[in-house]
Amino acid sequence: VCAVFRRNAKFRLFVPSTENLIGGLNFEIVMVDSGCSSLLLPITGESDNNIHSLKQIFPFLDHVWSIHDRKGVGSINVVLKIHKRNPTQTFNVQLGVDLGGALLNVPYLHFHL
């Protein structure tokens, strides 16, 4: 799989698309954590990317939710990690839908808090 990312002024990598389907939700902003090869997703107070939508799409009955601290360069960030209770199941992810992005399967999702 080949991917193209944009680097911002703080040298963080972002997917250069506003059409990113992750676990059934569209995310306009997706940051790639180059330190551990995971996607960092925003939780907003608006649209579909809020905590209430996440609880409906990723219910506690089928998913495990946990809070973790992530050590970055010069800072510590807090993330919400969601994974499926069945360890053989993954999340469907398609980054850059408008760019013809490939369908991927990832074992968990990280959300910036």
N, CA, C and O atoms as a printed pandas DataFrame, in Angstrom:
     atom_number atom_name residue_name chain_id  residue_number  x_coord  y_coord  z_coord
0              1         N          VAL        A               1    0.847   -1.172    0.000
1              2        CA          VAL        A               1    0.000    0.000    0.000
2              3         C          VAL        A               1    0.889    1.230    0.000
3              4         O          VAL        A               1    1.812    1.338    0.807
4              5         N          CYS        A               2    0.613    2.147   -0.897
5              6        CA          CYS        A               2    1.354    3.402   -0.984
6              7         C          CYS        A               2    0.451    4.526   -0.495
7              8         O          CYS        A               2   -0.727    4.562   -0.849
8              9         N          ALA        A               3    0.974    5.439    0.305
9             10        CA          ALA        A               3    0.169    6.538    0.834
10            11         C          ALA        A               3    0.910    7.853    0.662
11            12         O          ALA        A               3    2.140    7.899    0.674
12            13         N          VAL        A               4    0.141    8.917    0.501
13            14        CA          VAL        A               4    0.698   10.262    0.380
14            15         C          VAL        A               4    0.136   11.095    1.516
15            16         O          VAL        A               4   -1.075   11.112    1.739
16            17         N          PHE        A               5    1.008   11.784    2.234
17            18        CA          PHE        A               5    0.586   12.620    3.347
18            19         C          PHE        A               5    1.166   14.009    3.187
19            20         O          PHE        A               5    2.167   14.194    2.495
20            21         N          ARG        A               6    0.537   14.991    3.827
21            22        CA          ARG        A               6    1.053   16.359    3.853
22            23         C          ARG        A               6    1.600   16.631    5.240
23            24         O          ARG        A               6    1.045   16.165    6.234
24            25         N          ARG        A               7    2.682   17.380    5.308
25            26        CA          ARG        A               7    3.294   17.730    6.581
26            27         C          ARG        A               7    2.942   19.187    6.880
27            28         O          ARG        A               7    3.083   20.056    6.019
28            29         N          ASN        A               8    2.478   19.451    8.121
29            30        CA          ASN        A               8    2.146   20.830    8.477
30            31         C          ASN        A               8    3.358   21.535    9.084
31            32         O          ASN        A               8    4.458   20.983    9.107
32            33         N          ALA        A               9    3.150   22.759    9.575
33            34        CA          ALA        A               9    4.253   23.561   10.116
34            35         C          ALA        A               9    4.901   22.916   11.339
35            36         O          ALA        A               9    6.069   23.175   11.628
36            37         N          LYS        A              10    4.155   22.080   12.058
37            38        CA          LYS        A              10    4.701   21.387   13.226
38            39         C          LYS        A              10    5.245   20.005   12.859
39            40         O          LYS        A              10    5.544   19.194   13.735
40            41         N          PHE        A              11    5.368   19.748   11.557
41            42        CA          PHE        A              11    5.909   18.495   11.017
42            43         C          PHE        A              11    5.033   17.282   11.324
43            44         O          PHE        A              11    5.529   16.157   11.391
44            45         N          ARG        A              12    3.746   17.507   11.507
45            46        CA          ARG        A              12    2.809   16.406   11.671
46            47         C          ARG        A              12    2.281   16.015   10.301
47            48         O          ARG        A              12    2.121   16.864    9.424
48            49         N          LEU        A              13    2.011   14.737   10.118
49            50        CA          LEU        A              13    1.552   14.229    8.828
50            51         C          LEU        A              13    0.028   14.114    8.804
51            52         O          LEU        A              13   -0.574   13.554    9.721
52            53         N          PHE        A              14   -0.589   14.648    7.750
53            54        CA          PHE        A              14   -2.034   14.598    7.581
54            55         C          PHE        A              14   -2.386   13.977    6.240
55            56         O          PHE        A              14   -1.631   14.101    5.275
56            57         N          VAL        A              15   -3.528   13.309    6.179
57            58        CA          VAL        A              15   -4.045   12.779    4.926
58            59         C          VAL        A              15   -4.575   13.972    4.130
59            60         O          VAL        A              15   -5.384   14.733    4.660
60            61         N          PRO        A              16   -4.148   14.167    2.875
61            62        CA          PRO        A              16   -4.551   15.346    2.089
62            63         C          PRO        A              16   -5.936   15.192    1.460
63            64         O          PRO        A              16   -6.105   15.399    0.258
64            65         N          SER        A              17   -6.918   14.830    2.271
65            66        CA          SER        A              17   -8.277   14.629    1.784
66            67         C          SER        A              17   -9.251   14.888    2.924
67            68         O          SER        A              17   -8.913   14.684    4.090
68            69         N          THR        A              18  -10.450   15.332    2.596
69            70        CA          THR        A              18  -11.497   15.504    3.606
70            71         C          THR        A              18  -12.504   14.359    3.550
71            72         O          THR        A              18  -13.520   14.385    4.244
72            73         N          GLU        A              19  -12.218   13.357    2.721
73            74        CA          GLU        A              19  -13.108   12.195    2.598
74            75         C          GLU        A              19  -12.366   10.939    3.057
75            76         O          GLU        A              19  -11.714   10.253    2.269
76            77         N          ASN        A              20  -12.488   10.662    4.354
77            78        CA          ASN        A              20  -11.800    9.532    4.959
78            79         C          ASN        A              20  -12.809    8.725    5.767
79            80         O          ASN        A              20  -13.260    9.182    6.817
80            81         N          LEU        A              21  -13.168    7.540    5.298
81            82        CA          LEU        A              21  -14.158    6.707    5.959
82            83         C          LEU        A              21  -13.466    5.754    6.927
83            84         O          LEU        A              21  -12.633    4.934    6.541
84            85         N          ILE        A              22  -13.838    5.890    8.195
85            86        CA          ILE        A              22  -13.192    5.095    9.226
86            87         C          ILE        A              22  -14.267    4.533   10.148
87            88         O          ILE        A              22  -14.932    5.275   10.871
88            89         N          GLY        A              23  -14.427    3.219   10.114
89            90        CA          GLY        A              23  -15.412    2.577   10.957
90            91         C          GLY        A              23  -16.830    3.063   10.740
91            92         O          GLY        A              23  -17.639    3.026   11.668
92            93         N          GLY        A              24  -17.151    3.517    9.544
93            94        CA          GLY        A              24  -18.493    3.989    9.241
94            95         C          GLY        A              24  -18.699    5.486    9.375
95            96         O          GLY        A              24  -19.777    5.985    9.054
96            97         N          LEU        A              25  -17.694    6.216    9.840
97            98        CA          LEU        A              25  -17.766    7.668    9.966
98            99         C          LEU        A              25  -16.842    8.337    8.966
99           100         O          LEU        A              25  -15.797    7.789    8.617
100          101         N          ASN        A              26  -17.227    9.530    8.498
101          102        CA          ASN        A              26  -16.336   10.310    7.642
102          103         C          ASN        A              26  -15.565   11.308    8.501
103          104         O          ASN        A              26  -16.166   12.052    9.276
104          105         N          PHE        A              27  -14.248   11.328    8.369
105          106        CA          PHE        A              27  -13.396   12.269    9.076
106          107         C          PHE        A              27  -12.741   13.192    8.072
107          108         O          PHE        A              27  -12.071   12.740    7.143
108          109         N          GLU        A              28  -12.938   14.497    8.261
109          110        CA          GLU        A              28  -12.324   15.473    7.358
110          111         C          GLU        A              28  -10.851   15.668    7.659
111          112         O          GLU        A              28  -10.086   16.086    6.790
112          113         N          ILE        A              29  -10.446   15.365    8.895
113          114        CA          ILE        A              29   -9.046   15.524    9.293
114          115         C          ILE        A              29   -8.556   14.214    9.895
115          116         O          ILE        A              29   -9.153   13.693   10.836
116          117         N          VAL        A              30   -7.473   13.688    9.349
117          118        CA          VAL        A              30   -6.847   12.482    9.887
118          119         C          VAL        A              30   -5.358   12.736    9.971
119          120         O          VAL        A              30   -4.715   13.048    8.969
120          121         N          MET        A              31   -4.801   12.600   11.185
121          122        CA          MET        A              31   -3.369   12.759   11.373
122          123         C          MET        A              31   -2.751   11.368   11.510
123          124         O          MET        A              31   -3.336   10.480   12.130
124          125         N          VAL        A              32   -1.592   11.191   10.940
125          126        CA          VAL        A              32   -0.876    9.922   11.016
126          127         C          VAL        A              32    0.216   10.068   12.054
127          128         O          VAL        A              32    1.057   10.961   11.959
128          129         N          ASP        A              33    0.204    9.195   13.041
129          130        CA          ASP        A              33    1.219    9.195   14.081
130          131         C          ASP        A              33    2.413    8.406   13.564
131          132         O          ASP        A              33    2.407    7.175   13.576
132          133         N          SER        A              34    3.420    9.112   13.118
133          134        CA          SER        A              34    4.570    8.448   12.505
134          135         C          SER        A              34    5.379    7.650   13.514
135          136         O          SER        A              34    6.169    6.789   13.127
136          137         N          GLY        A              35    5.194    7.921   14.805
137          138        CA          GLY        A              35    5.950    7.204   15.821
138          139         C          GLY        A              35    5.479    5.778   16.023
139          140         O          GLY        A              35    6.267    4.913   16.405
140          141         N          CYS        A              36    4.184    5.518   15.766
141          142        CA          CYS        A              36    3.703    4.151   15.988
142          143         C          CYS        A              36    2.787    3.674   14.875
143          144         O          CYS        A              36    2.051    2.704   15.055
144          145         N          SER        A              37    2.818    4.324   13.755
145          146        CA          SER        A              37    2.064    3.909   12.568
146          147         C          SER        A              37    0.572    3.749   12.822
147          148         O          SER        A              37   -0.035    2.777   12.373
148          149         N          SER        A              38   -0.021    4.694   13.538
149          150        CA          SER        A              38   -1.458    4.638   13.763
150          151         C          SER        A              38   -2.100    5.937   13.295
151          152         O          SER        A              38   -1.411    6.927   13.049
152          153         N          LEU        A              39   -3.420    5.926   13.175
153          154        CA          LEU        A              39   -4.183    7.100   12.774
154          155         C          LEU        A              39   -4.715    7.784   14.026
155          156         O          LEU        A              39   -5.256    7.125   14.914
156          157         N          LEU        A              40   -4.565    9.098   14.099
157          158        CA          LEU        A              40   -5.110    9.869   15.208
158          159         C          LEU        A              40   -6.289   10.665   14.684
159          160         O          LEU        A              40   -6.135   11.470   13.765
160          161         N          LEU        A              41   -7.466   10.450   15.258
161          162        CA          LEU        A              41   -8.710   11.021   14.767
162          163         C          LEU        A              41   -9.246   12.050   15.756
163          164         O          LEU        A              41   -9.141   11.860   16.968
164          165         N          PRO        A              42   -9.821   13.141   15.246
165          166        CA          PRO        A              42  -10.352   14.157   16.152
166          167         C          PRO        A              42  -11.751   13.806   16.636
167          168         O          PRO        A              42  -12.544   13.219   15.900
168          169         N          ILE        A              43  -12.047   14.170   17.880
169          170        CA          ILE        A              43  -13.418   14.141   18.380
170          171         C          ILE        A              43  -13.845   15.591   18.477
171          172         O          ILE        A              43  -13.216   16.385   19.177
172          173         N          THR        A              44  -14.910   15.937   17.776
173          174        CA          THR        A              44  -15.383   17.315   17.771
174          175         C          THR        A              44  -16.726   17.402   18.478
175          176         O          THR        A              44  -17.341   16.378   18.778
176          177         N          GLY        A              45  -17.172   18.591   18.738
177          178        CA          GLY        A              45  -18.467   18.801   19.364
178          179         C          GLY        A              45  -19.571   18.952   18.347
179          180         O          GLY        A              45  -20.729   19.157   18.711
180          181         N          GLU        A              46  -19.229   18.855   17.078
181          182        CA          GLU        A              46  -20.220   19.053   16.026
182          183         C          GLU        A              46  -20.193   17.889   15.054
183          184         O          GLU        A              46  -19.402   16.961   15.215
184          185         N          SER        A              47  -21.022   17.931   14.083
185          186        CA          SER        A              47  -21.163   16.921   13.024
186          187         C          SER        A              47  -21.317   15.525   13.605
187          188         O          SER        A              47  -21.898   15.360   14.678
188          189         N          ASP        A              48  -20.806   14.526   12.911
189          190        CA          ASP        A              48  -20.953   13.142   13.356
190          191         C          ASP        A              48  -19.793   12.655   14.201
191          192         O          ASP        A              48  -19.841   11.540   14.721
192          193         N          ASN        A              49  -18.759   13.455   14.351
193          194        CA          ASN        A              49  -17.555   13.006   15.047
194          195         C          ASN        A              49  -17.552   13.465   16.504
195          196         O          ASN        A              49  -16.564   14.031   16.974
196          197         N          ASN        A              50  -18.644   13.227   17.212
197          198        CA          ASN        A              50  -18.682   13.581   18.618
198          199         C          ASN        A              50  -18.838   12.308   19.447
199          200         O          ASN        A              50  -19.060   11.226   18.903
200          201         N          ILE        A              51  -18.720   12.448   20.755
201          202        CA          ILE        A              51  -18.713   11.272   21.623
202          203         C          ILE        A              51  -20.030   10.505   21.559
203          204         O          ILE        A              51  -20.028    9.282   21.699
204          205         N          HIS        A              52  -21.155   11.190   21.351
205          206        CA          HIS        A              52  -22.447   10.511   21.270
206          207         C          HIS        A              52  -22.528    9.627   20.019
207          208         O          HIS        A              52  -23.045    8.512   20.081
208          209         N          SER        A              53  -22.023   10.118   18.899
209          210        CA          SER        A              53  -22.002    9.312   17.676
210          211         C          SER        A              53  -21.104    8.098   17.836
211          212         O          SER        A              53  -21.434    7.003   17.379
212          213         N          LEU        A              54  -19.959    8.299   18.492
213          214        CA          LEU        A              54  -19.037    7.179   18.693
214          215         C          LEU        A              54  -19.677    6.093   19.542
215          216         O          LEU        A              54  -19.498    4.906   19.269
216          217         N          LYS        A              55  -20.427    6.490   20.576
217          218        CA          LYS        A              55  -21.090    5.502   21.434
218          219         C          LYS        A              55  -22.142    4.702   20.673
219          220         O          LYS        A              55  -22.366    3.531   20.977
220          221         N          GLN        A              56  -22.787    5.317   19.693
221          222        CA          GLN        A              56  -23.787    4.607   18.901
222          223         C          GLN        A              56  -23.138    3.675   17.881
223          224         O          GLN        A              56  -23.603    2.554   17.674
224          225         N          ILE        A              57  -22.071    4.136   17.250
225          226        CA          ILE        A              57  -21.425    3.346   16.192
226          227         C          ILE        A              57  -20.512    2.265   16.767
227          228         O          ILE        A              57  -20.385    1.182   16.194
228          229         N          PHE        A              58  -19.876    2.564   17.904
229          230        CA          PHE        A              58  -18.967    1.613   18.555
230          231         C          PHE        A              58  -19.493    1.314   19.965
231          232         O          PHE        A              58  -18.871    1.735   20.940
232          233         N          PRO        A              59  -20.628    0.594   20.102
233          234        CA          PRO        A              59  -21.229    0.377   21.427
234          235         C          PRO        A              59  -20.334   -0.455   22.347
235          236         O          PRO        A              59  -19.556   -1.293   21.893
236          237         N          PHE        A              60  -20.465   -0.204   23.648
237          238        CA          PHE        A              60  -19.648   -0.882   24.651
238          239         C          PHE        A              60  -19.831   -2.398   24.622
239          240         O          PHE        A              60  -18.912   -3.141   24.966
240          241         N          LEU        A              61  -20.994   -2.850   24.218
241          242        CA          LEU        A              61  -21.267   -4.289   24.175
242          243         C          LEU        A              61  -20.319   -5.013   23.213
243          244         O          LEU        A              61  -19.915   -6.146   23.472
244          245         N          ASP        A              62  -19.968   -4.354   22.103
245          246        CA          ASP        A              62  -19.126   -4.984   21.071
246          247         C          ASP        A              62  -17.699   -4.452   21.027
247          248         O          ASP        A              62  -16.852   -5.021   20.338
248          249         N          HIS        A              63  -17.417   -3.366   21.753
249          250        CA          HIS        A              63  -16.114   -2.699   21.663
250          251         C          HIS        A              63  -15.545   -2.409   23.049
251          252         O          HIS        A              63  -16.286   -2.250   24.019
252          253         N          VAL        A              64  -14.232   -2.344   23.125
253          254        CA          VAL        A              64  -13.534   -1.968   24.356
254          255         C          VAL        A              64  -13.011   -0.546   24.181
255          256         O          VAL        A              64  -12.313   -0.249   23.212
256          257         N          TRP        A              65  -13.351    0.322   25.115
257          258        CA          TRP        A              65  -12.886    1.711   25.119
258          259         C          TRP        A              65  -11.873    1.866   26.249
259          260         O          TRP        A              65  -12.109    1.388   27.359
260          261         N          SER        A              66  -10.750    2.529   25.980
261          262        CA          SER        A              66   -9.756    2.783   27.021
262          263         C          SER        A              66   -9.046    4.107   26.744
263          264         O          SER        A              66   -8.922    4.537   25.598
264          265         N          ILE        A              67   -8.590    4.733   27.811
265          266        CA          ILE        A              67   -7.870    6.013   27.725
266          267         C          ILE        A              67   -6.389    5.732   27.950
267          268         O          ILE        A              67   -6.015    5.000   28.867
268          269         N          HIS        A              68   -5.544    6.330   27.093
269          270        CA          HIS        A              68   -4.102    6.135   27.189
270          271         C          HIS        A              68   -3.383    7.469   27.048
271          272         O          HIS        A              68   -3.887    8.402   26.423
272          273         N          ASP        A              69   -2.205    7.540   27.637
273          274        CA          ASP        A              69   -1.359    8.709   27.363
274          275         C          ASP        A              69   -0.358    8.311   26.293
275          276         O          ASP        A              69    0.157    7.193   26.287
276          277         N          ARG        A              70   -0.093    9.239   25.394
277          278        CA          ARG        A              70    0.827    9.013   24.281
278          279         C          ARG        A              70    1.959   10.018   24.425
279          280         O          ARG        A              70    1.722   11.224   24.501
280          281         N          LYS        A              71    3.159    9.534   24.461
281          282        CA          LYS        A              71    4.306   10.424   24.580
282          283         C          LYS        A              71    4.807   10.791   23.200
283          284         O          LYS        A              71    5.274    9.940   22.444
284          285         N          GLY        A              72    4.704   12.075   22.883
285          286        CA          GLY        A              72    5.218   12.566   21.619
286          287         C          GLY        A              72    6.505   13.327   21.867
287          288         O          GLY        A              72    7.040   13.310   22.975
288          289         N          VAL        A              73    6.988   13.976   20.862
289          290        CA          VAL        A              73    8.205   14.773   21.001
290          291         C          VAL        A              73    7.859   16.034   21.782
291          292         O          VAL        A              73    7.187   16.923   21.260
292          293         N          GLY        A              74    8.310   16.114   23.018
293          294        CA          GLY        A              74    8.108   17.307   23.834
294          295         C          GLY        A              74    6.725   17.443   24.443
295          296         O          GLY        A              74    6.436   18.476   25.047
296          297         N          SER        A              75    5.856   16.447   24.312
297          298        CA          SER        A              75    4.528   16.570   24.904
298          299         C          SER        A              75    3.942   15.195   25.205
299          300         O          SER        A              75    4.406   14.172   24.702
300          301         N          ILE        A              76    2.911   15.207   26.040
301          302        CA          ILE        A              76    2.156   14.000   26.324
302          303         C          ILE        A              76    0.723   14.260   25.899
303          304         O          ILE        A              76    0.132   15.264   26.297
304          305         N          ASN        A              77    0.161   13.373   25.099
305          306        CA          ASN        A              77   -1.200   13.517   24.611
306          307         C          ASN        A              77   -2.065   12.405   25.196
307          308         O          ASN        A              77   -1.576   11.326   25.531
308          309         N          VAL        A              78   -3.340   12.688   25.309
309          310        CA          VAL        A              78   -4.292   11.702   25.805
310          311         C          VAL        A              78   -5.154   11.251   24.634
311          312         O          VAL        A              78   -5.670   12.074   23.878
312          313         N          VAL        A              79   -5.308    9.933   24.488
313          314        CA          VAL        A              79   -6.104    9.386   23.383
314          315         C          VAL        A              79   -7.116    8.374   23.906
315          316         O          VAL        A              79   -6.906    7.713   24.923
316          317         N          LEU        A              80   -8.210    8.280   23.180
317          318        CA          LEU        A              80   -9.204    7.236   23.406
318          319         C          LEU        A              80   -8.908    6.133   22.401
319          320         O          LEU        A              80   -8.837    6.388   21.199
320          321         N          LYS        A              81   -8.736    4.923   22.884
321          322        CA          LYS        A              81   -8.470    3.776   22.012
322          323         C          LYS        A              81   -9.708    2.887   22.012
323          324         O          LYS        A              81  -10.217    2.523   23.072
324          325         N          ILE        A              82  -10.190    2.539   20.820
325          326        CA          ILE        A              82  -11.336    1.640   20.686
326          327         C          ILE        A              82  -10.910    0.440   19.855
327          328         O          ILE        A              82  -10.347    0.588   18.770
328          329         N          HIS        A              83  -11.182   -0.746   20.375
329          330        CA          HIS        A              83  -10.967   -1.959   19.577
330          331         C          HIS        A              83  -12.143   -2.900   19.799
331          332         O          HIS        A              83  -12.887   -2.759   20.769
332          333         N          LYS        A              84  -12.300   -3.836   18.915
333          334        CA          LYS        A              84  -13.426   -4.768   18.989
334          335         C          LYS        A              84  -13.137   -5.843   20.034
335          336         O          LYS        A              84  -11.991   -6.250   20.228
336          337         N          ARG        A              85  -14.188   -6.290   20.695
337          338        CA          ARG        A              85  -14.028   -7.328   21.725
338          339         C          ARG        A              85  -13.520   -8.636   21.116
339          340         O          ARG        A              85  -12.759   -9.368   21.749
340          341         N          ASN        A              86  -13.939   -8.918   19.909
341          342        CA          ASN        A              86  -13.455  -10.094   19.204
342          343         C          ASN        A              86  -12.124   -9.719   18.544
343          344         O          ASN        A              86  -12.122   -8.924   17.604
344          345         N          PRO        A              87  -11.004  -10.261   19.003
345          346        CA          PRO        A              87   -9.694   -9.841   18.497
346          347         C          PRO        A              87   -9.442  -10.163   17.021
347          348         O          PRO        A              87   -8.492   -9.648   16.432
348          349         N          THR        A              88  -10.279  -11.004   16.425
349          350        CA          THR        A              88  -10.095  -11.323   15.006
350          351         C          THR        A              88  -10.791  -10.311   14.100
351          352         O          THR        A              88  -10.574  -10.323   12.888
352          353         N          GLN        A              89  -11.630   -9.430   14.668
353          354        CA          GLN        A              89  -12.336   -8.435   13.871
354          355         C          GLN        A              89  -11.552   -7.132   13.815
355          356         O          GLN        A              89  -10.863   -6.771   14.769
356          357         N          THR        A              90  -11.660   -6.429   12.691
357          358        CA          THR        A              90  -10.953   -5.170   12.489
358          359         C          THR        A              90  -11.929   -4.093   12.024
359          360         O          THR        A              90  -13.102   -4.369   11.774
360          361         N          PHE        A              91  -11.428   -2.866   11.913
361          362        CA          PHE        A              91  -12.208   -1.744   11.409
362          363         C          PHE        A              91  -11.857   -1.506    9.944
363          364         O          PHE        A              91  -10.689   -1.577    9.560
364          365         N          ASN        A              92  -12.864   -1.225    9.132
365          366        CA          ASN        A              92  -12.622   -0.852    7.738
366          367         C          ASN        A              92  -12.237    0.620    7.686
367          368         O          ASN        A              92  -12.901    1.469    8.280
368          369         N          VAL        A              93  -11.162    0.907    6.973
369          370        CA          VAL        A              93  -10.656    2.275    6.833
370          371         C          VAL        A              93  -10.376    2.534    5.360
371          372         O          VAL        A              93   -9.718    1.733    4.694
372          373         N          GLN        A              94  -10.878    3.658    4.856
373          374        CA          GLN        A              94  -10.545    4.079    3.498
374          375         C          GLN        A              94  -10.149    5.550    3.561
375          376         O          GLN        A              94  -10.999    6.429    3.698
376          377         N          LEU        A              95   -8.854    5.802    3.458
377          378        CA          LEU        A              95   -8.321    7.161    3.481
378          379         C          LEU        A              95   -8.312    7.724    2.073
379          380         O          LEU        A              95   -7.971    7.023    1.120
380          381         N          GLY        A              96   -8.688    8.993    1.940
381          382        CA          GLY        A              96   -8.659    9.636    0.635
382          383         C          GLY        A              96   -9.606    8.999   -0.356
383          384         O          GLY        A              96   -9.198    8.618   -1.453
384          385         N          VAL        A              97  -10.871    8.881    0.021
385          386        CA          VAL        A              97  -11.870    8.276   -0.863
386          387         C          VAL        A              97  -11.890    8.989   -2.206
387          388         O          VAL        A              97  -11.968    8.350   -3.256
388          389         N          ASP        A              98  -11.820   10.326   -2.168
389          390        CA          ASP        A              98  -11.841   11.116   -3.403
390          391         C          ASP        A              98  -10.563   10.954   -4.220
391          392         O          ASP        A              98  -10.521   11.341   -5.388
392          393         N          LEU        A              99   -9.533   10.392   -3.623
393          394        CA          LEU        A              99   -8.261   10.173   -4.316
394          395         C          LEU        A              99   -8.095    8.714   -4.739
395          396         O          LEU        A              99   -7.033    8.315   -5.215
396          397         N          GLY        A             100   -9.157    7.922   -4.559
397          398        CA          GLY        A             100   -9.085    6.507   -4.918
398          399         C          GLY        A             100   -8.382    5.663   -3.883
399          400         O          GLY        A             100   -7.750    4.662   -4.221
400          401         N          GLY        A             101   -8.484    6.061   -2.602
401          402        CA          GLY        A             101   -7.792    5.355   -1.530
402          403         C          GLY        A             101   -8.224    3.909   -1.383
403          404         O          GLY        A             101   -9.394    3.575   -1.568
404          405         N          ALA        A             102   -7.281    3.066   -1.051
405          406        CA          ALA        A             102   -7.539    1.630   -0.890
406          407         C          ALA        A             102   -8.239    1.358    0.437
407          408         O          ALA        A             102   -8.090    2.117    1.395
408          409         N          LEU        A             103   -8.994    0.283    0.485
409          410        CA          LEU        A             103   -9.663   -0.153    1.709
410          411         C          LEU        A             103   -8.655   -0.906    2.572
411          412         O          LEU        A             103   -8.017   -1.852    2.110
412          413         N          LEU        A             104   -8.518   -0.481    3.825
413          414        CA          LEU        A             104   -7.588   -1.102    4.763
414          415         C          LEU        A             104   -8.366   -1.666    5.944
415          416         O          LEU        A             104   -9.520   -1.298    6.163
416          417         N          ASN        A             105   -7.750   -2.543    6.691
417          418        CA          ASN        A             105   -8.325   -3.059    7.929
418          419         C          ASN        A             105   -7.343   -2.785    9.048
419          420         O          ASN        A             105   -6.171   -3.150    8.954
420          421         N          VAL        A             106   -7.818   -2.140   10.116
421          422        CA          VAL        A             106   -6.946   -1.814   11.243
422          423         C          VAL        A             106   -7.529   -2.419   12.519
423          424         O          VAL        A             106   -8.749   -2.517   12.653
424          425         N          PRO        A             107   -6.671   -2.824   13.456
425          426        CA          PRO        A             107   -7.157   -3.506   14.659
426          427         C          PRO        A             107   -7.777   -2.579   15.703
427          428         O          PRO        A             107   -8.556   -3.041   16.537
428          429         N          TYR        A             108   -7.453   -1.284   15.680
429          430        CA          TYR        A             108   -7.994   -0.348   16.665
430          431         C          TYR        A             108   -8.004    1.061   16.103
431          432         O          TYR        A             108   -7.381    1.347   15.080
432          433         N          LEU        A             109   -8.728    1.942   16.797
433          434        CA          LEU        A             109   -8.803    3.359   16.416
434          435         C          LEU        A             109   -8.315    4.208   17.575
435          436         O          LEU        A             109   -8.603    3.899   18.731
436          437         N          HIS        A             110   -7.576    5.278   17.282
437          438        CA          HIS        A             110   -7.120    6.247   18.282
438          439         C          HIS        A             110   -7.809    7.585   18.020
439          440         O          HIS        A             110   -7.808    8.076   16.891
440          441         N          PHE        A             111   -8.393    8.170   19.059
441          442        CA          PHE        A             111   -9.029    9.476   18.952
442          443         C          PHE        A             111   -8.324   10.456   19.874
443          444         O          PHE        A             111   -8.093   10.160   21.047
444          445         N          HIS        A             112   -7.979   11.634   19.339
445          446        CA          HIS        A             112   -7.396   12.709   20.145
446          447         C          HIS        A             112   -8.420   13.208   21.135
447          448         O          HIS        A             112   -9.570   13.439   20.761
448          449         N          LEU        A             113   -8.037   13.383   22.387
449          450        CA          LEU        A             113   -8.933   13.973   23.396
450          451         C          LEU        A             113   -8.440   15.344   23.783
451          452         O          LEU        A             113   -9.054   16.008   24.618
